[in-house]
Amino acid sequence: MNESSLLKALIESLRCLPGVGARTAQRMAFHLLENDRRSGERLAEVMGRAMREIKQCSRCRTLTEHDTCRICANPARQATLLCVVEHPSDVVAVEQATGYRGYYFVLGGRLSPLDGIGPEDIGLDLLEARLDEGEVQELILATNPTVEGEVTAHYISELAAKRNIPASRIAHGVPMGSELEYVDSGTLSHAFEGRRKYS
Amino acid sequence: MNESSLLKALIESLRCLPGVGARTAQRMAFHLLENDRRSGERLAEVMGRAMREIKQCSRCRTLTEHDTCRICANPARQATLLCVVEHPSDVVAVEQATGYRGYYFVLGGRLSPLDGIGPEDIGLDLLEARLDEGEVQELILATNPTVEGEVTAHYISELAAKRNIPASRIAHGVPMGSELEYVDSGTLSHAFEGRRKYS
Ligand SMILES: [Zn+2]
Ligand SMILES: [Zn+2]
């Protein structure tokens, strides 16, 4: 061991970041220590707070440090529209790409019986309660176009059907097998506009 | 603003890492928050400690959280050899690539009169004191093969000449204009073996 053990620990810890291997982690550590300690200290502090304080919105399950997120807390949005997505990052993607002004519901995953992920693990009890409130008049299913995402969308469409709430599925242009988060804005916007009634 | 402000702050802060743009920062933040909070908390804690506690080795100026680094504190190394490098990461590169068993001196930069970086800013007063101790019998100049790196090596070679200490410069195979840290091990090892007397 020729390096400082704290430096080694920093390099090792940085590898928890997606896409960061040993070499990149080392470059990041030296960069912060040699050139930018203030930013490193600020990042450490913000990251610690974020990990401890950010939780799920009590209404839509997206990430927020408040009880309800900014979107749920905004009474100017259209309460008749509810868009169901898998991840908090999908909310960001839809907000940036489309003119959608309804509310969201974030599953935090998808049904996957083989992995033991059932309806309550993705908050469907909370979603049912939301649908029972009676305000939602269209449920937009924007789960990822993967096999499990489709199965999840289908399952949710039946929860809507039971309550006579029309469900639609975003459709055109989203390539099968891809993740919503990485689709370009134009495609996603088009898919939103071209949504069709779930049948 | 549709996102949590703490989430926004985390994404913004992550951009201080080299090579991390807005998109990558967002992916990192969501990954930690959704899948790996424990690693995120640990990274935050280690990074905070590293930024506060890691400083310069009192003897060679490399990064360490102790008074002297592991290499300087190792009496089994060859006290007659001293290798001068620009950055702490260069020490790691030389250690990994070569069989060098002497000590190091880390400048933390290079002479750059136009940027107001003079001899004392890169620790040359400390280096002179080290040479005055009388133990060093060969000074290996391993600054980067850039214009400023060469100027710095030349300047230091004169400090050595004044004391009748032979100085050598690593040479063969390191491509001009490149940074030592990114040279492959074989090339660096070769350059080390092929060092020539500084004249
Ligand atoms: Zn919410
Ligand atoms: Zn040292």
CSV table of C-alpha atoms and ligand atoms in Angstrom, one decimal:
chain,number,residue,atom,x,y,z
A,1,MET,CA,0.0,0.0,0.0
A,2,ASN,CA,1.6,3.2,-1.2
A,3,GLU,CA,-1.4,5.4,-1.2
A,4,SER,CA,-3.1,7.1,1.7
A,5,SER,CA,-5.8,4.7,3.0
A,6,LEU,CA,-8.3,7.6,3.1
A,7,LEU,CA,-7.5,8.3,-0.6
A,8,LYS,CA,-7.9,4.6,-1.4
A,9,ALA,CA,-11.3,4.6,0.4
A,10,LEU,CA,-12.4,7.7,-1.6
A,11,ILE,CA,-11.4,6.1,-4.9
A,12,GLU,CA,-13.2,2.8,-3.9
A,13,SER,CA,-16.3,4.7,-2.8
A,14,LEU,CA,-16.5,6.7,-6.0
A,15,ARG,CA,-17.0,3.4,-7.9
A,16,CYS,CA,-20.6,3.2,-6.7
A,17,LEU,CA,-21.4,5.8,-9.3
A,18,PRO,CA,-22.7,4.3,-12.5
A,19,GLY,CA,-20.2,4.2,-15.3
A,20,VAL,CA,-17.2,4.9,-13.0
A,21,GLY,CA,-14.4,2.4,-13.1
A,22,ALA,CA,-11.1,2.3,-11.2
A,23,ARG,CA,-9.3,4.6,-13.5
A,24,THR,CA,-12.1,7.2,-13.6
A,25,ALA,CA,-12.6,7.1,-9.9
A,26,GLN,CA,-8.9,7.8,-9.4
A,27,ARG,CA,-9.0,10.7,-11.7
A,28,MET,CA,-12.0,12.1,-9.9
A,29,ALA,CA,-10.4,11.8,-6.5
A,30,PHE,CA,-7.2,13.5,-7.5
A,31,HIS,CA,-9.0,16.2,-9.3
A,32,LEU,CA,-11.1,17.1,-6.3
A,33,LEU,CA,-8.2,16.9,-3.9
A,34,GLU,CA,-5.8,18.8,-6.0
A,35,ASN,CA,-8.0,21.4,-7.7
A,36,ASP,CA,-11.4,21.6,-6.2
A,37,ARG,CA,-11.8,20.8,-2.5
A,38,ARG,CA,-14.5,23.3,-2.0
A,39,SER,CA,-16.7,21.6,-4.6
A,40,GLY,CA,-15.8,18.2,-3.1
A,41,GLU,CA,-16.9,19.3,0.3
A,42,ARG,CA,-20.1,20.8,-1.0
A,43,LEU,CA,-20.8,17.6,-3.0
A,44,ALA,CA,-20.2,15.5,0.1
A,45,GLU,CA,-22.5,17.6,2.2
A,46,VAL,CA,-25.3,17.7,-0.4
A,47,MET,CA,-25.0,14.0,-1.2
A,48,GLY,CA,-25.2,13.1,2.5
A,49,ARG,CA,-28.3,15.3,3.0
A,50,ALA,CA,-29.9,14.0,-0.2
A,51,MET,CA,-29.4,10.3,0.8
A,52,ARG,CA,-30.9,11.0,4.3
A,53,GLU,CA,-33.7,13.4,3.5
A,54,ILE,CA,-35.1,12.6,0.1
A,55,LYS,CA,-37.9,10.2,0.3
A,56,GLN,CA,-41.1,9.3,-1.6
A,57,CYS,CA,-43.8,11.8,-2.2
A,58,SER,CA,-46.8,10.7,-0.1
A,59,ARG,CA,-49.1,11.2,-3.0
A,60,CYS,CA,-47.2,10.1,-6.2
A,61,ARG,CA,-44.2,8.3,-4.8
A,62,THR,CA,-41.6,10.4,-6.8
A,63,LEU,CA,-38.5,11.6,-5.0
A,64,THR,CA,-38.8,14.6,-2.8
A,65,GLU,CA,-37.5,16.0,0.5
A,66,HIS,CA,-41.0,17.3,1.3
A,67,ASP,CA,-44.2,15.4,2.3
A,68,THR,CA,-45.6,16.0,-1.2
A,69,CYS,CA,-43.6,16.9,-4.3
A,70,ARG,CA,-43.8,20.2,-6.2
A,71,ILE,CA,-46.1,18.7,-8.9
A,72,CYS,CA,-48.6,17.2,-6.4
A,73,ALA,CA,-48.5,20.4,-4.4
A,74,ASN,CA,-49.4,22.4,-7.5
A,75,PRO,CA,-53.2,23.0,-7.7
A,76,ALA,CA,-53.0,24.5,-11.2
A,77,ARG,CA,-52.4,21.1,-12.8
A,78,GLN,CA,-55.1,19.1,-14.4
A,79,ALA,CA,-56.6,16.7,-11.8
A,80,THR,CA,-58.4,14.7,-14.4
A,81,LEU,CA,-55.2,13.3,-15.9
A,82,LEU,CA,-52.9,10.8,-14.2
A,83,CYS,CA,-49.8,9.5,-15.8
A,84,VAL,CA,-48.2,6.3,-14.5
A,85,VAL,CA,-44.4,5.9,-14.9
A,86,GLU,CA,-41.9,3.5,-13.6
A,87,HIS,CA,-39.2,5.9,-12.3
A,88,PRO,CA,-38.8,9.4,-10.9
A,89,SER,CA,-36.5,10.1,-13.8
A,90,ASP,CA,-39.4,9.4,-16.2
A,91,VAL,CA,-41.3,12.2,-14.6
A,92,VAL,CA,-38.4,14.5,-15.5
A,93,ALA,CA,-38.3,13.2,-19.0
A,94,VAL,CA,-42.0,13.6,-19.6
A,95,GLU,CA,-42.0,17.1,-18.1
A,96,GLN,CA,-39.1,18.2,-20.3
A,97,ALA,CA,-40.4,16.6,-23.5
A,98,THR,CA,-44.1,17.1,-23.5
A,99,GLY,CA,-46.7,19.7,-22.7
A,100,TYR,CA,-48.4,17.3,-20.2
A,101,ARG,CA,-50.0,19.2,-17.4
A,102,GLY,CA,-51.7,16.5,-15.4
A,103,TYR,CA,-50.4,14.6,-12.3
A,104,TYR,CA,-48.1,11.6,-12.1
A,105,PHE,CA,-47.9,8.3,-10.2
A,106,VAL,CA,-44.5,6.7,-9.9
A,107,LEU,CA,-44.3,2.9,-9.5
A,108,GLY,CA,-40.7,2.8,-8.6
A,109,GLY,CA,-40.4,-0.4,-10.7
A,110,ARG,CA,-42.7,-2.9,-12.5
A,111,LEU,CA,-44.5,-6.1,-11.7
A,112,SER,CA,-42.1,-9.0,-11.8
A,113,PRO,CA,-43.5,-12.1,-10.1
A,114,LEU,CA,-40.3,-14.0,-10.7
A,115,ASP,CA,-38.4,-11.4,-8.7
A,116,GLY,CA,-41.1,-11.4,-6.1
A,117,ILE,CA,-42.3,-7.9,-7.0
A,118,GLY,CA,-46.1,-7.8,-6.6
A,119,PRO,CA,-48.7,-5.0,-6.8
A,120,GLU,CA,-48.0,-3.5,-3.4
A,121,ASP,CA,-44.3,-3.3,-4.0
A,122,ILE,CA,-45.0,-0.8,-6.8
A,123,GLY,CA,-47.6,1.1,-4.8
A,124,LEU,CA,-50.7,-0.2,-6.6
A,125,ASP,CA,-52.7,-0.1,-3.4
A,126,LEU,CA,-52.0,3.7,-3.2
A,127,LEU,CA,-52.9,4.0,-6.9
A,128,GLU,CA,-56.2,2.2,-6.4
A,129,ALA,CA,-57.0,4.6,-3.5
A,130,ARG,CA,-56.2,7.5,-5.8
A,131,LEU,CA,-58.5,6.2,-8.6
A,132,ASP,CA,-61.2,5.7,-5.9
A,133,GLU,CA,-61.1,9.4,-5.2
A,134,GLY,CA,-63.0,9.9,-8.4
A,135,GLU,CA,-61.1,12.8,-9.9
A,136,VAL,CA,-59.1,11.0,-12.5
A,137,GLN,CA,-60.8,10.7,-15.9
A,138,GLU,CA,-57.9,9.4,-17.9
A,139,LEU,CA,-55.1,7.2,-16.8
A,140,ILE,CA,-52.0,7.5,-19.1
A,141,LEU,CA,-49.8,4.4,-18.9
A,142,ALA,CA,-46.3,5.4,-19.6
A,143,THR,CA,-44.4,2.4,-18.2
A,144,ASN,CA,-41.4,1.3,-20.3
A,145,PRO,CA,-42.1,-0.6,-23.5
A,146,THR,CA,-40.5,-3.8,-22.2
A,147,VAL,CA,-42.2,-7.1,-21.5
A,148,GLU,CA,-42.6,-6.4,-17.8
A,149,GLY,CA,-43.6,-2.8,-18.5
A,150,GLU,CA,-46.3,-3.9,-20.8
A,151,VAL,CA,-47.5,-6.5,-18.3
A,152,THR,CA,-47.6,-3.8,-15.6
A,153,ALA,CA,-49.5,-1.4,-17.9
A,154,HIS,CA,-52.0,-4.2,-18.7
A,155,TYR,CA,-52.5,-5.0,-15.0
A,156,ILE,CA,-53.1,-1.3,-14.2
A,157,SER,CA,-55.5,-0.9,-17.1
A,158,GLU,CA,-57.7,-3.5,-15.5
A,159,LEU,CA,-57.7,-1.6,-12.2
A,160,ALA,CA,-58.9,1.4,-14.2
A,161,ALA,CA,-61.5,-0.6,-16.2
A,162,LYS,CA,-63.0,-1.9,-12.9
A,163,ARG,CA,-63.7,1.8,-12.1
A,164,ASN,CA,-64.8,2.8,-15.6
A,165,ILE,CA,-61.8,5.1,-16.0
A,166,PRO,CA,-60.4,5.1,-19.6
A,167,ALA,CA,-56.8,4.1,-19.7
A,168,SER,CA,-54.4,5.0,-22.6
A,169,ARG,CA,-51.0,3.8,-23.4
A,170,ILE,CA,-48.3,6.0,-24.9
A,171,ALA,CA,-47.4,4.4,-28.2
A,172,HIS,CA,-45.9,5.7,-31.4
A,173,GLY,CA,-42.2,5.9,-31.8
A,174,VAL,CA,-40.9,4.6,-28.5
A,175,PRO,CA,-38.6,1.7,-29.6
A,176,MET,CA,-39.4,-1.6,-28.0
A,177,GLY,CA,-37.0,-2.8,-25.4
A,178,SER,CA,-35.6,0.6,-24.6
A,179,GLU,CA,-35.9,2.7,-21.4
A,180,LEU,CA,-38.1,5.7,-21.4
A,181,GLU,CA,-35.5,7.8,-19.7
A,182,TYR,CA,-33.1,7.6,-22.7
A,183,VAL,CA,-35.6,8.3,-25.5
A,184,ASP,CA,-35.1,11.7,-27.3
A,185,SER,CA,-37.6,14.5,-26.5
A,186,GLY,CA,-39.1,14.5,-30.0
A,187,THR,CA,-39.9,10.8,-29.9
A,188,LEU,CA,-41.3,10.9,-26.4
A,189,SER,CA,-43.4,13.9,-27.2
A,190,HIS,CA,-44.8,12.2,-30.3
A,191,ALA,CA,-45.5,9.0,-28.3
A,192,PHE,CA,-47.4,11.1,-25.8
A,193,GLU,CA,-49.6,12.8,-28.4
A,194,GLY,CA,-50.2,9.5,-30.2
A,195,ARG,CA,-51.4,7.6,-27.1
A,196,ARG,CA,-54.3,5.3,-27.8
A,197,LYS,CA,-57.1,3.9,-25.6
A,198,TYR,CA,-56.0,0.8,-23.7
A,199,SER,CA,-58.1,-2.2,-24.8
B,1,MET,CA,-39.2,23.9,-11.0
B,2,ASN,CA,-40.7,20.5,-10.9
B,3,GLU,CA,-38.0,18.6,-9.1
B,4,SER,CA,-37.1,18.5,-5.5
B,5,SER,CA,-34.6,21.3,-4.8
B,6,LEU,CA,-32.3,19.0,-2.9
B,7,LEU,CA,-32.3,16.6,-5.8
B,8,LYS,CA,-31.5,19.6,-8.1
B,9,ALA,CA,-28.7,20.6,-5.8
B,10,LEU,CA,-27.3,17.0,-5.8
B,11,ILE,CA,-27.4,16.9,-9.6
B,12,GLU,CA,-25.7,20.3,-9.8
B,13,SER,CA,-23.0,19.3,-7.3
B,14,LEU,CA,-22.1,16.1,-9.1
B,15,ARG,CA,-21.1,18.2,-12.1
B,16,CYS,CA,-17.9,19.2,-10.2
B,17,LEU,CA,-16.6,15.7,-11.1
B,18,PRO,CA,-14.5,15.6,-14.2
B,19,GLY,CA,-16.3,14.3,-17.3
B,20,VAL,CA,-19.7,14.5,-15.7
B,21,GLY,CA,-22.3,16.6,-17.6
B,22,ALA,CA,-25.9,17.4,-16.8
B,23,ARG,CA,-27.2,14.1,-18.2
B,24,THR,CA,-24.7,11.9,-16.4
B,25,ALA,CA,-25.1,13.8,-13.2
B,26,GLN,CA,-28.8,13.2,-13.3
B,27,ARG,CA,-28.4,9.5,-14.0
B,28,MET,CA,-25.9,9.2,-11.0
B,29,ALA,CA,-28.3,11.0,-8.6
B,30,PHE,CA,-31.3,8.9,-9.5
B,31,HIS,CA,-29.2,5.7,-9.4
B,32,LEU,CA,-28.0,6.4,-5.9
B,33,LEU,CA,-31.4,7.6,-4.6
B,34,GLU,CA,-33.3,4.7,-6.1
B,35,ASN,CA,-30.9,1.8,-5.9
B,36,ASP,CA,-28.0,2.5,-3.7
B,37,ARG,CA,-28.5,4.9,-0.8
B,38,ARG,CA,-26.1,3.1,1.5
B,39,SER,CA,-23.2,3.5,-1.0
B,40,GLY,CA,-24.2,7.1,-1.5
B,41,GLU,CA,-24.1,7.8,2.2
B,42,ARG,CA,-20.8,6.1,2.5
B,43,LEU,CA,-19.4,8.1,-0.4
B,44,ALA,CA,-20.6,11.3,1.1
B,45,GLU,CA,-19.0,10.5,4.4
B,46,VAL,CA,-15.7,9.4,2.9
B,47,MET,CA,-15.6,12.3,0.5
B,48,GLY,CA,-16.2,14.8,3.3
B,49,ARG,CA,-13.5,13.3,5.5
B,50,ALA,CA,-11.0,13.1,2.5
B,51,MET,CA,-11.6,16.8,1.6
B,52,ARG,CA,-11.0,17.9,5.2
B,53,GLU,CA,-8.3,15.5,6.3
B,54,ILE,CA,-6.0,14.7,3.4
B,55,LYS,CA,-3.2,17.2,3.1
B,56,GLN,CA,0.4,17.3,1.8
B,57,CYS,CA,3.1,15.0,3.1
B,58,SER,CA,5.4,17.2,5.1
B,59,ARG,CA,8.4,15.6,3.4
B,60,CYS,CA,7.4,14.9,-0.2
B,61,ARG,CA,4.2,16.9,-0.6
B,62,THR,CA,2.1,14.0,-2.0
B,63,LEU,CA,-1.5,13.6,-0.7
B,64,THR,CA,-1.8,11.9,2.7
B,65,GLU,CA,-3.9,12.2,5.9
B,66,HIS,CA,-0.8,11.5,8.0
B,67,ASP,CA,2.1,13.8,8.7
B,68,THR,CA,4.3,11.8,6.3
B,69,CYS,CA,3.1,9.5,3.6
B,70,ARG,CA,3.6,5.7,3.5
B,71,ILE,CA,6.5,6.0,1.1
B,72,CYS,CA,8.4,8.7,3.0
B,73,ALA,CA,7.7,6.7,6.2
B,74,ASN,CA,9.2,3.5,4.7
B,75,PRO,CA,12.9,3.3,5.8
B,76,ALA,CA,13.5,0.3,3.4
B,77,ARG,CA,13.4,2.5,0.3
B,78,GLN,CA,16.6,3.8,-1.4
B,79,ALA,CA,17.5,7.1,0.1
B,80,THR,CA,20.0,7.9,-2.6
B,81,LEU,CA,17.3,8.2,-5.2
B,82,LEU,CA,14.8,11.1,-5.4
B,83,CYS,CA,12.2,11.3,-8.2
B,84,VAL,CA,10.5,14.6,-8.9
B,85,VAL,CA,7.0,14.5,-10.3
B,86,GLU,CA,4.3,17.1,-10.9
B,87,HIS,CA,1.3,15.4,-9.3
B,88,PRO,CA,0.4,12.8,-6.6
B,89,SER,CA,-1.2,10.7,-9.3
B,90,ASP,CA,2.2,10.5,-11.0
B,91,VAL,CA,3.6,8.8,-7.9
B,92,VAL,CA,0.9,6.2,-8.3
B,93,ALA,CA,1.6,5.8,-12.0
B,94,VAL,CA,5.4,5.4,-11.4
B,95,GLU,CA,4.8,3.0,-8.5
B,96,GLN,CA,2.5,0.8,-10.6
B,97,ALA,CA,4.6,0.9,-13.8
B,98,THR,CA,8.2,0.7,-12.7
B,99,GLY,CA,10.4,-1.1,-10.2
B,100,TYR,CA,11.6,2.3,-8.8
B,101,ARG,CA,12.3,2.0,-5.0
B,102,GLY,CA,13.6,5.4,-4.2
B,103,TYR,CA,11.7,8.4,-2.7
B,104,TYR,CA,9.6,11.1,-4.4
B,105,PHE,CA,9.1,14.8,-4.4
B,106,VAL,CA,5.8,16.1,-5.6
B,107,LEU,CA,5.7,19.6,-7.0
B,108,GLY,CA,1.9,19.9,-7.2
B,109,GLY,CA,2.3,21.8,-10.5
B,110,ARG,CA,5.1,23.3,-12.6
B,111,LEU,CA,6.8,26.6,-13.0
B,112,SER,CA,4.6,29.0,-15.0
B,113,PRO,CA,5.8,32.6,-14.6
B,114,LEU,CA,2.9,33.9,-16.8
B,115,ASP,CA,0.4,32.4,-14.3
B,116,GLY,CA,2.5,33.7,-11.4
B,117,ILE,CA,3.6,30.2,-10.4
B,118,GLY,CA,7.2,30.5,-9.1
B,119,PRO,CA,9.7,28.2,-7.3
B,120,GLU,CA,8.1,28.4,-3.9
B,121,ASP,CA,4.6,27.7,-5.2
B,122,ILE,CA,5.9,24.3,-6.3
B,123,GLY,CA,7.8,23.6,-3.1
B,124,LEU,CA,11.3,24.1,-4.5
B,125,ASP,CA,12.5,25.6,-1.2
B,126,LEU,CA,11.6,22.3,0.5
B,127,LEU,CA,13.3,20.4,-2.3
B,128,GLU,CA,16.5,22.5,-1.9
B,129,ALA,CA,16.5,21.7,1.8
B,130,ARG,CA,16.1,18.0,1.0
B,131,LEU,CA,19.0,18.1,-1.4
B,132,ASP,CA,21.1,19.9,1.3
B,133,GLU,CA,20.6,17.0,3.6
B,134,GLY,CA,23.2,15.2,1.5
B,135,GLU,CA,21.6,11.8,1.1
B,136,VAL,CA,20.4,12.1,-2.5
B,137,GLN,CA,22.9,11.0,-5.1
B,138,GLU,CA,20.6,11.0,-8.1
B,139,LEU,CA,17.7,13.3,-8.8
B,140,ILE,CA,15.3,11.8,-11.4
B,141,LEU,CA,13.3,14.5,-13.2
B,142,ALA,CA,9.9,13.0,-14.1
B,143,THR,CA,7.9,16.1,-14.8
B,144,ASN,CA,5.6,15.9,-17.8
B,145,PRO,CA,7.1,16.3,-21.2
B,146,THR,CA,5.3,19.6,-21.9
B,147,VAL,CA,7.0,22.9,-22.5
B,148,GLU,CA,6.5,24.0,-18.9
B,149,GLY,CA,7.4,20.5,-17.6
B,150,GLU,CA,10.7,20.8,-19.4
B,151,VAL,CA,11.4,24.3,-18.2
B,152,THR,CA,10.7,23.1,-14.6
B,153,ALA,CA,13.0,20.1,-15.0
B,154,HIS,CA,15.7,22.3,-16.4
B,155,TYR,CA,15.3,24.7,-13.4
B,156,ILE,CA,15.5,21.9,-10.9
B,157,SER,CA,18.5,20.3,-12.7
B,158,GLU,CA,20.4,23.6,-12.0
B,159,LEU,CA,19.5,23.4,-8.3
B,160,ALA,CA,21.1,19.9,-8.4
B,161,ALA,CA,24.1,21.0,-10.3
B,162,LYS,CA,24.9,23.6,-7.8
B,163,ARG,CA,25.2,20.8,-5.2
B,164,ASN,CA,27.0,18.4,-7.5
B,165,ILE,CA,24.1,16.0,-7.5
B,166,PRO,CA,23.6,14.3,-10.9
B,167,ALA,CA,20.2,14.8,-12.3
B,168,SER,CA,18.6,12.5,-14.9
B,169,ARG,CA,15.5,13.0,-17.0
B,170,ILE,CA,13.1,10.2,-18.0
B,171,ALA,CA,13.1,10.1,-21.7
B,172,HIS,CA,12.4,7.5,-24.2
B,173,GLY,CA,8.9,6.7,-25.3
B,174,VAL,CA,6.9,9.3,-23.4
B,175,PRO,CA,5.1,11.1,-26.2
B,176,MET,CA,5.7,14.9,-26.2
B,177,GLY,CA,2.7,17.0,-25.1
B,178,SER,CA,1.1,14.2,-23.2
B,179,GLU,CA,0.4,13.9,-19.4
B,180,LEU,CA,2.5,11.3,-17.5
B,181,GLU,CA,-0.6,10.0,-15.8
B,182,TYR,CA,-2.2,8.7,-19.0
B,183,VAL,CA,0.9,7.0,-20.5
B,184,ASP,CA,0.6,3.2,-20.5
B,185,SER,CA,2.8,1.2,-18.0
B,186,GLY,CA,5.1,-0.3,-20.6
B,187,THR,CA,6.0,3.1,-22.1
B,188,LEU,CA,6.5,4.7,-18.7
B,189,SER,CA,8.6,1.8,-17.5
B,190,HIS,CA,10.8,2.0,-20.6
B,191,ALA,CA,11.2,5.8,-20.2
B,192,PHE,CA,12.3,5.2,-16.6
B,193,GLU,CA,15.0,2.7,-17.6
B,194,GLY,CA,16.1,4.9,-20.5
B,195,ARG,CA,16.7,8.0,-18.4
B,196,ARG,CA,19.7,10.0,-19.3
B,197,LYS,CA,22.0,12.4,-17.5
B,198,TYR,CA,20.5,15.9,-17.5
B,199,SER,CA,22.9,18.3,-19.3
C,1,ZN,ZN,-45.9,13.8,-5.8
C,2,ZN,ZN,5.8,11.7,1.5
